[in-house]
Tab-separated table of C-alpha atoms and ligand atoms in Angstrom:
chain	number	residue	atom	x	y	z
A	443	UNK	CA	-6.087	6.388	-17.706
A	444	UNK	CA	-9.047	6.254	-15.366
A	445	UNK	CA	-11.240	9.395	-15.517
A	446	UNK	CA	-10.931	9.915	-11.792
A	447	UNK	CA	-8.301	9.829	-9.340
A	448	UNK	CA	-8.192	6.751	-7.282
A	449	UNK	CA	-7.664	7.839	-3.688
A	450	UNK	CA	-6.842	5.313	-0.769
A	451	UNK	CA	-6.097	5.999	2.936
A	452	UNK	CA	-2.691	3.919	3.806
A	453	UNK	CA	-3.359	3.304	7.333
A	454	UNK	CA	-0.464	3.564	9.968
A	455	UNK	CA	-1.862	4.090	13.530
A	456	UNK	CA	1.580	5.200	14.891
A	457	UNK	CA	2.002	7.500	11.759
A	458	UNK	CA	3.782	7.140	8.512
A	459	UNK	CA	6.732	9.513	9.354
A	460	UNK	CA	8.967	7.817	11.775
A	461	UNK	CA	8.907	10.838	14.193
A	462	UNK	CA	5.086	11.129	13.685
A	463	UNK	CA	4.289	9.557	17.017
A	464	UNK	CA	6.369	12.188	18.889
A	465	UNK	CA	4.184	15.164	17.309
A	466	UNK	CA	2.469	17.029	19.984
A	467	UNK	CA	-1.046	15.372	20.343
A	468	UNK	CA	-0.509	12.530	17.946
A	469	UNK	CA	-1.807	9.189	18.568
A	470	UNK	CA	0.999	6.952	20.276
A	471	UNK	CA	-0.539	4.118	21.969
A	472	UNK	CA	-1.238	1.029	20.147
A	473	UNK	CA	-3.570	0.061	23.152
A	474	UNK	CA	-5.907	2.455	21.563
A	475	UNK	CA	-5.540	1.563	17.964
A	476	UNK	CA	-9.047	0.337	17.587
A	477	UNK	CA	-10.834	3.692	17.979
A	478	UNK	CA	-8.376	5.626	15.574
A	479	UNK	CA	-9.036	2.805	12.901
A	480	UNK	CA	-12.681	3.421	13.385
A	481	UNK	CA	-12.390	7.341	13.161
A	482	UNK	CA	-9.927	7.212	10.192
A	483	UNK	CA	-12.145	4.879	8.294
A	484	UNK	CA	-15.323	7.120	8.955
A	485	UNK	CA	-13.335	10.127	7.892
A	486	UNK	CA	-12.198	8.604	4.855
A	487	UNK	CA	-15.464	7.273	3.895
A	488	UNK	CA	-17.261	10.742	4.539
A	489	UNK	CA	-14.575	12.033	1.957
A	490	UNK	CA	-15.798	9.323	-0.526
A	491	UNK	CA	-12.207	7.740	-0.675
A	492	UNK	CA	-12.109	4.498	-2.542
A	493	UNK	CA	-10.659	2.337	0.376
A	494	UNK	CA	-8.608	2.265	3.445
A	495	UNK	CA	-5.588	0.040	3.266
A	496	UNK	CA	-3.538	-1.762	5.965
A	497	UNK	CA	0.018	-2.882	5.138
A	498	UNK	CA	1.485	-5.803	7.178
A	499	UNK	CA	4.995	-6.828	8.568
A	500	UNK	CA	5.381	-10.490	9.924
A	501	UNK	CA	7.738	-9.560	12.754
A	502	UNK	CA	8.815	-7.184	15.420
A	503	UNK	CA	11.766	-6.042	17.260
A	504	UNK	CA	13.711	-3.388	19.137
A	505	UNK	CA	15.226	-2.036	15.962
A	506	UNK	CA	11.927	-0.707	14.606
A	507	UNK	CA	11.560	1.624	17.438
A	508	UNK	CA	13.959	3.844	15.440
A	509	UNK	CA	13.697	2.805	12.048
A	510	UNK	CA	9.892	2.156	11.318
A	511	UNK	CA	7.974	2.774	14.602
A	512	UNK	CA	4.743	1.936	12.956
A	513	UNK	CA	5.835	-1.599	12.279
A	514	UNK	CA	6.328	-2.362	16.010
A	515	UNK	CA	2.999	-3.248	17.025
A	516	UNK	CA	-0.292	-3.227	14.940
A	517	UNK	CA	-3.667	-4.818	14.475
A	518	UNK	CA	-3.700	-7.938	11.992
A	519	UNK	CA	-4.880	-6.295	8.611
A	520	UNK	CA	-7.629	-9.097	8.209
A	521	UNK	CA	-8.918	-8.385	11.820
A	522	UNK	CA	-9.006	-4.741	11.103
A	523	UNK	CA	-11.104	-5.110	7.730
A	524	UNK	CA	-13.277	-7.459	9.289
A	525	UNK	CA	-14.108	-5.053	12.172
A	526	UNK	CA	-14.545	-1.955	9.787
A	527	UNK	CA	-17.068	-4.131	7.623
A	528	UNK	CA	-19.332	-3.780	10.565
A	529	UNK	CA	-18.907	-0.113	11.146
A	530	UNK	CA	-18.604	1.373	7.629
A	531	UNK	CA	-21.114	1.187	4.782
A	532	UNK	CA	-19.491	2.303	1.252
A	533	UNK	CA	-15.739	2.539	1.740
A	534	UNK	CA	-13.383	-0.468	0.089
A	535	UNK	CA	-11.372	-2.297	2.696
A	536	UNK	CA	-7.846	-3.541	1.761
A	537	UNK	CA	-5.801	-6.068	3.817
A	538	UNK	CA	-2.219	-7.160	3.147
A	539	UNK	CA	-1.456	-10.844	3.369
A	540	UNK	CA	1.797	-12.708	2.766
A	541	UNK	CA	1.829	-15.430	0.174
A	542	UNK	CA	4.997	-16.726	1.364
A	543	UNK	CA	3.526	-17.810	5.041
A	544	UNK	CA	-0.048	-17.793	4.380
A	545	UNK	CA	-2.287	-20.847	3.801
A	546	UNK	CA	-4.216	-20.427	0.526
A	547	UNK	CA	-7.496	-22.140	1.747
A	548	UNK	CA	-7.613	-20.107	5.141
A	549	UNK	CA	-7.117	-16.652	3.391
A	550	UNK	CA	-9.500	-17.478	0.805
A	551	UNK	CA	-12.050	-18.399	3.200
A	552	UNK	CA	-11.264	-15.374	5.528
A	553	UNK	CA	-11.283	-12.876	2.420
A	554	UNK	CA	-14.536	-14.339	0.824
A	555	UNK	CA	-16.026	-14.104	4.325
A	556	UNK	CA	-15.070	-10.424	4.766
A	557	UNK	CA	-16.207	-9.609	1.121
A	558	UNK	CA	-19.460	-11.212	1.844
A	559	UNK	CA	-19.953	-9.321	5.362
A	560	UNK	CA	-18.967	-5.934	3.651
A	561	UNK	CA	-21.294	-6.174	0.773
A	562	UNK	CA	-18.415	-6.642	-1.763
A	563	UNK	CA	-16.030	-3.901	-0.478
A	564	UNK	CA	-12.878	-6.099	0.556
A	565	UNK	CA	-9.833	-6.006	-1.430
A	566	UNK	CA	-6.313	-8.192	-0.926
A	567	UNK	CA	-2.865	-6.823	-1.211
A	568	UNK	CA	-0.539	-9.667	-1.815
A	569	UNK	CA	3.023	-9.369	-0.853
A	570	UNK	CA	5.792	-12.061	-0.452
A	571	UNK	CA	7.768	-10.396	2.237
A	572	UNK	CA	10.889	-8.930	2.953
A	573	UNK	CA	11.520	-9.532	6.487
A	574	UNK	CA	13.813	-12.403	7.456
A	575	UNK	CA	12.514	-12.937	10.922
A	576	UNK	CA	8.921	-13.883	9.507
A	577	UNK	CA	10.727	-17.481	8.906
A	578	UNK	CA	11.242	-18.114	12.486
A	579	UNK	CA	7.743	-16.943	13.411
A	580	UNK	CA	6.303	-19.626	10.997
A	581	UNK	CA	8.339	-22.543	11.697
A	582	UNK	CA	10.722	-22.157	9.043
A	583	UNK	CA	14.653	-21.968	9.059
A	584	UNK	CA	15.355	-19.385	6.797
A	585	UNK	CA	13.158	-16.492	4.491
A	586	UNK	CA	13.235	-17.909	1.050
A	587	UNK	CA	14.801	-16.052	-1.939
A	588	UNK	CA	12.992	-13.875	-4.256
A	589	UNK	CA	12.429	-16.596	-7.139
A	590	UNK	CA	11.318	-19.243	-4.482
A	591	UNK	CA	8.681	-16.695	-2.995
A	592	UNK	CA	7.304	-15.561	-6.350
A	593	UNK	CA	6.785	-19.145	-7.831
A	594	UNK	CA	4.654	-19.894	-4.695
A	595	UNK	CA	2.786	-16.356	-5.044
A	596	UNK	CA	2.016	-17.303	-8.633
A	597	UNK	CA	0.330	-20.567	-7.765
A	598	UNK	CA	-1.036	-18.799	-4.766
A	599	UNK	CA	-3.264	-16.541	-6.607
A	600	UNK	CA	-4.215	-19.067	-8.963
A	601	UNK	CA	-5.509	-21.344	-6.133
A	602	UNK	CA	-7.134	-18.421	-4.262
A	603	UNK	CA	-9.281	-17.357	-7.205
A	604	UNK	CA	-10.258	-20.836	-8.071
A	605	UNK	CA	-11.229	-21.335	-4.430
A	606	UNK	CA	-13.389	-18.219	-4.352
A	607	UNK	CA	-15.024	-19.592	-7.525
A	608	UNK	CA	-15.754	-23.077	-5.735
A	609	UNK	CA	-19.646	-22.014	-5.878
A	610	UNK	CA	-21.178	-20.329	-8.896
A	611	UNK	CA	-23.129	-17.360	-8.281
A	612	UNK	CA	-26.691	-19.187	-8.717
A	613	UNK	CA	-25.569	-22.343	-7.031
A	614	UNK	CA	-28.043	-22.028	-4.305
A	615	UNK	CA	-31.412	-23.230	-5.635
A	616	UNK	CA	-33.390	-22.962	-2.222
A	617	UNK	CA	-36.145	-25.069	-3.509
A	618	UNK	CA	-38.256	-25.057	-0.343
A	619	UNK	CA	-40.846	-27.261	-1.848
A	620	UNK	CA	-38.931	-29.674	-3.685
A	621	UNK	CA	-36.258	-29.864	-0.871
A	622	UNK	CA	-33.298	-28.735	-2.878
A	623	UNK	CA	-30.968	-26.303	-1.336
A	624	UNK	CA	-28.048	-26.395	-3.921
A	625	UNK	CA	-27.291	-27.204	-7.513
A	626	UNK	CA	-24.623	-29.901	-7.189
A	627	UNK	CA	-23.465	-29.068	-10.812
A	628	UNK	CA	-22.456	-25.530	-9.652
A	629	UNK	CA	-20.008	-26.622	-6.816
A	630	UNK	CA	-16.582	-27.252	-7.979
A	631	UNK	CA	-13.709	-28.660	-6.453
A	632	UNK	CA	-10.432	-27.010	-6.831
A	633	UNK	CA	-7.937	-29.750	-7.039
A	634	UNK	CA	-4.979	-27.452	-7.495
A	635	UNK	CA	-1.793	-29.416	-7.519
A	636	UNK	CA	1.461	-27.097	-7.865
A	637	UNK	CA	4.897	-27.257	-6.887
A	638	UNK	CA	4.188	-24.987	-3.819
A	639	UNK	CA	0.549	-25.145	-3.023
A	640	UNK	CA	-1.890	-27.932	-3.256
A	641	UNK	CA	-5.374	-27.533	-2.290
A	642	UNK	CA	-8.454	-29.856	-2.934
A	643	UNK	CA	-11.414	-27.568	-2.193
A	644	UNK	CA	-14.108	-26.643	-2.582
A	645	UNK	CA	-14.259	-23.535	-0.376
A	646	UNK	CA	-16.936	-23.698	2.478
A	647	UNK	CA	-17.933	-20.073	1.621
A	648	UNK	CA	-20.198	-18.572	-0.941
A	649	UNK	CA	-18.682	-16.990	-3.775
A	650	UNK	CA	-17.598	-13.171	-2.909
A	651	UNK	CA	-19.934	-10.640	-3.852
A	652	UNK	CA	-17.152	-9.131	-6.184
A	653	UNK	CA	-16.430	-12.740	-7.415
A	654	UNK	CA	-12.835	-12.166	-6.897
A	655	UNK	CA	-11.481	-9.592	-4.624
A	656	UNK	CA	-9.707	-6.867	-6.410
A	657	UNK	CA	-5.769	-7.900	-6.066
A	658	UNK	CA	-3.034	-5.343	-5.125
A	659	UNK	CA	0.486	-6.231	-5.367
A	660	UNK	CA	3.349	-4.352	-3.975
A	661	UNK	CA	6.978	-5.435	-4.680
A	662	UNK	CA	10.132	-4.277	-6.334
A	663	UNK	CA	11.781	-7.095	-8.219
A	664	UNK	CA	11.354	-8.506	-11.829
A	665	UNK	CA	9.363	-11.204	-10.639
A	666	UNK	CA	7.034	-8.592	-8.685
A	667	UNK	CA	6.624	-6.914	-12.111
A	668	UNK	CA	5.633	-10.108	-13.857
A	669	UNK	CA	2.989	-10.748	-11.079
A	670	UNK	CA	1.541	-7.423	-11.662
A	671	UNK	CA	1.305	-7.896	-15.162
A	672	UNK	CA	-0.410	-11.123	-14.826
A	673	UNK	CA	-2.778	-10.773	-11.996
A	674	UNK	CA	-2.890	-7.514	-10.318
A	675	UNK	CA	-5.891	-5.112	-10.377
A	676	UNK	CA	-4.051	-2.601	-8.493
A	677	UNK	CA	-0.118	-2.191	-8.643
A	678	UNK	CA	1.181	-0.238	-5.422
A	679	UNK	CA	4.501	1.196	-6.935
A	680	UNK	CA	6.913	3.659	-5.808
A	681	UNK	CA	8.919	5.509	-8.619
A	682	UNK	CA	11.462	8.144	-7.627
A	683	UNK	CA	10.386	10.978	-10.177
A	684	UNK	CA	7.331	11.800	-12.400
A	685	UNK	CA	9.327	10.747	-15.415
A	686	UNK	CA	9.936	7.417	-14.024
A	687	UNK	CA	6.471	6.994	-13.096
A	688	UNK	CA	5.161	7.920	-16.531
A	689	UNK	CA	7.443	5.481	-18.173
A	690	UNK	CA	6.663	2.755	-15.558
A	691	UNK	CA	3.047	2.921	-15.878
A	692	UNK	CA	3.045	2.941	-19.858
A	693	UNK	CA	5.234	-0.105	-19.820
A	694	UNK	CA	3.354	-2.035	-17.483
A	695	UNK	CA	-0.022	-1.515	-19.231
A	696	UNK	CA	1.864	-2.345	-22.392
A	697	UNK	CA	3.191	-5.692	-20.860
A	698	UNK	CA	-0.499	-6.381	-19.367
A	699	UNK	CA	-1.862	-5.892	-23.001
A	700	UNK	CA	0.963	-8.357	-24.333
A	701	UNK	CA	-0.559	-11.010	-22.320
A	702	UNK	CA	-4.040	-10.500	-23.187
A	703	UNK	CA	-5.314	-8.357	-20.495
A	704	UNK	CA	-7.303	-5.136	-20.843
A	705	UNK	CA	-4.821	-2.661	-19.614
A	706	UNK	CA	-7.484	-0.353	-18.470
A	707	UNK	CA	-8.284	-2.964	-15.837
A	708	UNK	CA	-4.813	-2.674	-14.411
A	709	UNK	CA	-4.585	0.596	-11.924
A	710	UNK	CA	-1.306	1.813	-10.983
A	711	UNK	CA	-1.309	3.759	-7.662
A	712	UNK	CA	1.586	5.317	-5.701
A	713	UNK	CA	2.286	6.014	-2.080
A	714	UNK	CA	2.539	9.700	-1.095
A	715	UNK	CA	2.576	11.592	2.141
A	716	UNK	CA	1.042	14.873	2.026
A	717	UNK	CA	1.707	17.446	4.853
A	718	UNK	CA	-1.207	19.748	4.535
A	719	UNK	CA	-2.097	23.000	6.784
A	720	UNK	CA	-4.066	26.222	6.184
A	721	UNK	CA	-1.111	27.820	4.676
A	722	UNK	CA	2.061	26.349	2.934
A	723	UNK	CA	4.022	28.319	5.820
A	724	UNK	CA	2.055	26.364	8.447
A	725	UNK	CA	2.590	23.072	6.565
A	726	UNK	CA	6.357	23.643	6.260
A	727	UNK	CA	6.229	24.225	10.253
A	728	UNK	CA	4.505	20.854	10.782
A	729	UNK	CA	7.110	19.169	8.618
A	730	UNK	CA	10.144	21.077	10.287
A	731	UNK	CA	8.756	19.820	13.515
A	732	UNK	CA	8.747	16.287	12.453
A	733	UNK	CA	12.206	16.439	11.112
A	734	UNK	CA	13.576	17.939	14.359
A	735	UNK	CA	11.971	14.927	16.285
A	736	UNK	CA	13.465	12.210	14.122
A	737	UNK	CA	16.009	10.726	16.531
A	738	UNK	CA	19.861	11.251	15.144
A	739	UNK	CA	23.071	10.568	16.581
A	740	UNK	CA	24.323	14.242	17.715
A	741	UNK	CA	27.276	12.689	19.984
A	742	UNK	CA	25.033	12.993	23.007
A	743	UNK	CA	24.845	9.069	23.551
A	744	UNK	CA	21.593	8.415	21.868
A	745	UNK	CA	23.458	6.380	19.352
A	746	UNK	CA	24.132	3.918	22.763
A	747	UNK	CA	20.842	2.544	22.113
A	748	UNK	CA	21.391	-1.050	21.007
A	749	UNK	CA	19.474	-0.877	17.723
A	750	UNK	CA	19.845	2.800	16.819
A	751	UNK	CA	20.214	2.842	13.075
A	752	UNK	CA	24.055	3.196	12.014
A	753	UNK	CA	23.347	5.671	9.007
A	754	UNK	CA	21.963	8.343	11.365
A	755	UNK	CA	25.018	10.251	12.246
A	756	UNK	CA	27.319	12.854	10.964
A	757	UNK	CA	30.007	10.150	10.343
A	758	UNK	CA	27.666	8.455	8.149
A	759	UNK	CA	26.767	11.624	6.504
A	760	UNK	CA	30.403	12.374	5.755
A	761	UNK	CA	30.542	9.222	3.629
A	762	UNK	CA	27.391	10.143	1.807
A	763	UNK	CA	28.310	13.527	0.839
A	764	UNK	CA	32.136	12.587	0.307
A	765	UNK	CA	33.746	14.907	2.605
A	766	UNK	CA	34.983	14.905	6.260
A	767	UNK	CA	32.585	16.769	8.273
A	768	UNK	CA	33.831	16.517	11.649
A	769	UNK	CA	32.462	16.749	14.971
A	770	UNK	CA	29.748	19.635	14.536
A	771	UNK	CA	26.183	20.241	15.762
A	772	UNK	CA	23.379	18.452	13.711
A	773	UNK	CA	21.293	21.528	13.860
A	774	UNK	CA	24.304	23.854	12.511
A	775	UNK	CA	23.616	25.530	8.941
A	776	UNK	CA	25.690	24.097	6.175
A	777	UNK	CA	28.089	26.814	4.825
A	778	UNK	CA	28.031	27.460	0.988
A	779	UNK	CA	31.501	26.984	0.910
A	780	UNK	CA	31.124	23.401	2.762
A	781	UNK	CA	28.226	22.374	0.452
A	782	UNK	CA	30.214	23.404	-2.710
A	783	UNK	CA	32.646	20.467	-1.767
A	784	UNK	CA	29.795	17.874	-1.584
A	785	UNK	CA	30.230	14.881	-4.024
A	786	UNK	CA	27.700	14.405	-6.909
A	787	UNK	CA	25.612	12.131	-4.551
A	788	UNK	CA	26.043	15.018	-1.752
A	789	UNK	CA	24.852	17.497	-4.341
A	790	UNK	CA	21.918	15.228	-5.543
A	791	UNK	CA	20.965	14.954	-1.877
A	792	UNK	CA	20.716	18.728	-1.539
A	793	UNK	CA	18.501	18.964	-4.581
A	794	UNK	CA	16.365	16.326	-2.589
A	795	UNK	CA	16.368	18.597	0.419
A	796	UNK	CA	15.202	21.487	-1.387
A	797	UNK	CA	12.332	19.606	-3.424
A	798	UNK	CA	11.171	18.162	0.082
A	799	UNK	CA	11.864	20.847	2.801
A	800	UNK	CA	11.980	23.880	0.682
A	801	UNK	CA	15.560	24.474	1.997
A	802	UNK	CA	18.209	25.873	0.260
A	803	UNK	CA	22.034	26.226	1.235
A	804	UNK	CA	22.616	30.015	1.897
A	805	UNK	CA	18.893	30.871	2.242
A	806	UNK	CA	18.246	33.682	4.854
A	807	UNK	CA	14.776	32.257	5.826
A	808	UNK	CA	14.957	28.308	5.085
A	809	UNK	CA	18.783	27.591	5.222
A	810	UNK	CA	19.933	23.938	5.380
A	811	UNK	CA	21.376	22.233	8.308
A	812	UNK	CA	23.002	18.903	8.586
A	813	UNK	CA	19.806	17.503	10.226
A	814	UNK	CA	17.665	18.206	6.984
A	815	UNK	CA	20.377	16.329	4.816
A	816	UNK	CA	20.479	13.480	6.908
A	817	UNK	CA	16.640	13.057	7.590
A	818	UNK	CA	16.305	13.181	3.806
A	819	UNK	CA	18.904	10.734	3.107
A	820	UNK	CA	17.593	8.338	5.832
A	821	UNK	CA	13.871	8.467	5.132
A	822	UNK	CA	12.713	7.517	1.563
A	823	UNK	CA	9.272	8.936	1.595
A	824	UNK	CA	7.450	10.830	-1.074
A	825	UNK	CA	6.481	14.120	0.959
A	826	UNK	CA	4.407	16.786	-0.522
A	827	UNK	CA	4.357	19.803	1.869
A	828	UNK	CA	1.754	22.824	1.168
A	829	UNK	CA	-1.585	24.207	1.568
A	830	UNK	CA	-4.726	22.242	0.050
A	831	UNK	CA	-4.328	23.885	-3.291
A	832	UNK	CA	-0.581	23.159	-3.766
A	833	UNK	CA	-1.072	19.444	-2.758
A	834	UNK	CA	-4.119	19.194	-5.159
A	835	UNK	CA	-1.707	20.456	-7.718
A	836	UNK	CA	0.626	17.763	-7.156
A	837	UNK	CA	-2.088	15.122	-7.385
A	838	UNK	CA	-3.475	16.508	-10.562
A	839	UNK	CA	-0.124	16.784	-12.251
A	840	UNK	CA	0.937	13.179	-11.519
A	841	UNK	CA	-2.730	12.089	-12.594
A	842	UNK	CA	-2.889	14.255	-15.698
A	843	UNK	CA	0.430	13.214	-17.063
A	844	UNK	CA	-0.140	9.657	-17.034
A	845	UNK	CA	2.087	8.909	-14.177
A	846	UNK	CA	-0.525	6.878	-12.136
A	847	UNK	CA	-4.123	6.389	-11.609
A	848	UNK	CA	-4.212	7.144	-8.189
A	849	UNK	CA	-2.617	7.424	-4.702
A	850	UNK	CA	-2.290	5.398	-1.323
A	851	UNK	CA	-2.292	8.526	0.927
A	852	UNK	CA	-0.009	8.196	4.016
A	853	UNK	CA	-0.592	10.425	6.917
A	854	UNK	CA	2.511	11.764	9.001
A	855	UNK	CA	0.799	11.338	12.363
A	856	UNK	CA	-2.530	10.483	13.566
A	857	UNK	CA	-4.232	13.418	14.768
A	858	UNK	CA	-5.588	16.336	12.818
A	859	UNK	CA	-3.435	15.642	9.599
A	860	UNK	CA	-5.693	13.107	8.094
A	861	UNK	CA	-8.634	15.474	8.233
A	862	UNK	CA	-6.684	18.324	6.802
A	863	UNK	CA	-6.382	16.007	3.877
A	864	UNK	CA	-9.992	14.751	3.790
A	865	UNK	CA	-11.491	18.309	4.374
A	866	UNK	CA	-8.925	20.235	2.386
A	867	UNK	CA	-7.275	18.432	-0.498
A	868	UNK	CA	-10.310	16.110	-1.254
A	869	UNK	CA	-12.855	18.667	-1.662
A	870	UNK	CA	-10.264	20.828	-4.004
A	871	UNK	CA	-9.828	17.834	-6.042
A	872	UNK	CA	-13.813	17.455	-6.248
A	873	UNK	CA	-13.982	20.981	-7.291
A	874	UNK	CA	-11.542	20.421	-10.312
A	875	UNK	CA	-13.759	17.458	-11.248
A	876	UNK	CA	-10.833	14.948	-10.534
A	877	UNK	CA	-12.515	13.095	-7.697
A	878	UNK	CA	-16.361	11.771	-6.834
A	879	UNK	CA	-18.514	13.916	-4.537
A	880	UNK	CA	-20.784	10.925	-3.927
A	881	UNK	CA	-20.171	7.159	-4.077
A	882	UNK	CA	-21.810	5.731	-7.283
A	883	UNK	CA	-21.108	1.976	-6.774
A	884	UNK	CA	-21.507	-0.284	-3.941
A	885	UNK	CA	-18.694	-2.639	-4.302
A	886	UNK	CA	-14.799	-1.843	-4.141
A	887	UNK	CA	-14.549	-3.102	-7.812
A	888	UNK	CA	-17.205	-0.383	-8.800
A	889	UNK	CA	-15.420	2.429	-6.940
A	890	UNK	CA	-12.161	1.561	-8.918
A	891	UNK	CA	-13.760	0.890	-12.227
A	892	UNK	CA	-12.886	-2.794	-12.360
A	893	UNK	CA	-15.251	-5.214	-13.872
A	894	UNK	CA	-16.597	-8.276	-12.054
A	895	UNK	CA	-14.740	-11.416	-13.218
A	896	UNK	CA	-16.364	-14.597	-14.707
A	897	UNK	CA	-16.288	-17.820	-12.685
A	898	UNK	CA	-13.284	-19.411	-13.740
A	899	UNK	CA	-14.687	-23.079	-13.452
A	900	UNK	CA	-17.560	-21.696	-15.685
A	901	UNK	CA	-15.245	-20.320	-18.190
A	902	UNK	CA	-13.309	-23.620	-18.292
A	903	UNK	CA	-16.222	-25.628	-18.690
A	904	UNK	CA	-17.623	-23.441	-21.732
A	905	UNK	CA	-13.880	-23.703	-23.310
A	906	UNK	CA	-14.134	-27.628	-22.915
A	907	UNK	CA	-17.806	-27.694	-24.482
A	908	UNK	CA	-16.792	-25.670	-27.169
A	909	UNK	CA	-13.609	-27.717	-28.064
A	910	UNK	CA	-15.731	-30.870	-28.008
A	911	UNK	CA	-18.348	-29.309	-30.262
A	912	UNK	CA	-15.593	-28.602	-32.620
A	913	UNK	CA	-14.092	-32.107	-32.530
A	914	UNK	CA	-17.535	-33.379	-33.247
A	915	UNK	CA	-18.367	-31.251	-36.140
B	1791	LIG	C1	4.466	0.914	-1.480
B	1791	LIG	C2	4.849	-0.479	-1.248
B	1791	LIG	C3	4.500	-0.956	0.103
B	1791	LIG	C4	4.569	-1.963	0.465
B	1791	LIG	N1	3.912	-2.617	1.478
B	1791	LIG	C5	4.496	-3.787	2.122
B	1791	LIG	C6	3.707	-4.339	3.295
B	1791	LIG	O1	2.851	-3.726	4.009
B	1791	LIG	N2	4.186	-5.618	3.661
B	1791	LIG	C7	5.247	-6.602	3.199
B	1791	LIG	O2	5.552	-7.272	3.645
B	1791	LIG	N3	5.595	-5.698	1.887
B	1791	LIG	C8	5.533	-4.776	1.416
B	1791	LIG	N4	6.077	-4.293	0.231
B	1791	LIG	C9	6.678	-5.134	-0.420
B	1791	LIG	C10	8.253	-5.282	-0.006
B	1791	LIG	O3	8.736	-3.982	0.247
B	1791	LIG	C11	9.035	-6.067	-0.717
B	1791	LIG	O4	9.374	-5.485	-1.873
B	1791	LIG	C12	8.240	-7.344	-1.137
B	1791	LIG	O5	7.574	-8.073	-0.030
B	1791	LIG	C13	9.498	-8.574	-1.561
B	1791	LIG	O6	9.254	-8.700	-2.850
B	1791	LIG	P1	10.200	-8.024	-3.769
B	1791	LIG	O7	11.375	-8.769	-3.782
B	1791	LIG	O8	9.413	-8.226	-5.246
B	1791	LIG	O9	10.438	-6.610	-3.593
B	1791	LIG	C14	5.581	-2.829	-0.182
B	1791	LIG	C15	6.207	-2.390	-1.482
B	1791	LIG	C16	5.914	-0.924	-1.903
B	1791	LIG	C17	6.663	-0.566	-3.084
């Protein structure tokens, strides 16, 4: 485990909670995203966070309005971090790219460039994509299956690393007198020929400051786990419970060691959505407001909207909890005798409601309504509600138990919620000795405690020379 928690800001301009954009005063206009991106990055940097992180999705449509509004319209991640390279100084800048649809040469070129522009602060989150509509946007008939996507992803990473290594660090001799700018032996072709990726190289950008940008991978399948084991510096993983996370992290680090990697060089991070206020009571009020703003089908005709998610109705809830609920108000309290008849799945859902909303069936001050159960069912996010101390407790528990090396911190809505985190929870973690109070390193790798990789062409040439020496001995 690392000695200090890794903390990144996972940026979603329209808010990470589906109703976040409806919260009073929240940012809700994609035309104004530039200012919010800049403000958030500066606040994250003032708190000395490791990085700001931009996810991606390669399509949009009306359905997303009710499901994941933050995916509807967003600034392209590489554009966002290139912009931030110029307006920030120390914070890491991570962009998501999709290996199924990107071109390795173009991506290696853009990412090497932003690493040089930012003084070594760029990182790359590689995903293979789960959105079928992306195919049509890239001239394909269909979104490939999991195996096909990861076959390409594996080759893609190898090719990009070789492209980044096209120039050795000291390839530029800059001999003014002799008129020699480069050392020709230190510029390497790539000549990568795989089944899915072919690229000649070399890359027309100098080697990135960090050698290789830190690679993040977020996925869920078996093949995704293999990619993490083999190449990821950071694994972005969402596990349902602390116990699952402890087991996962121990296992993936063991697997990394089994393929010859130093397990301390693979960091596991998890997304978390803290809702923070001065008091836990005030934080619950924010959360309750967000829950009340999630569009649900209460029979008033909202479900007539063409893309309204089918699972967001009392009828859908009946199926989940295993009893007929009939037509009743979404905001009615669930009577104890009705809750007692819920199926095992329904009982599990009530436990999740209690964990996430602090509400219990029959409670006088915080009872459970049908809305709470439905929202808990349809919104699968890891929410932590409380004052700065109790939210810091959650971070400390997960970190100290070995469940994770750090967190990608989501923000329910862009307004004052992010600063509640950076000026409340972060100083509390600093007080506990769990987070830095000043940046020590310059590059993202240094922030994360990752060593700088050697140039792969140099490593290969050395191995070849050693083998030749052995043969001639
Ligand atoms: C926490 C987390 C965040 C993710 N963020 C993205 C994202 O921004 N864009 C994306 O295309 N996929 C993202 N993914 C991955 C997809 O959900 C999906 O799993 C993947 O693209 C398909 O690979 P799989 O079949 O291995 O899951 C994320 C996954 C996790 C666990």
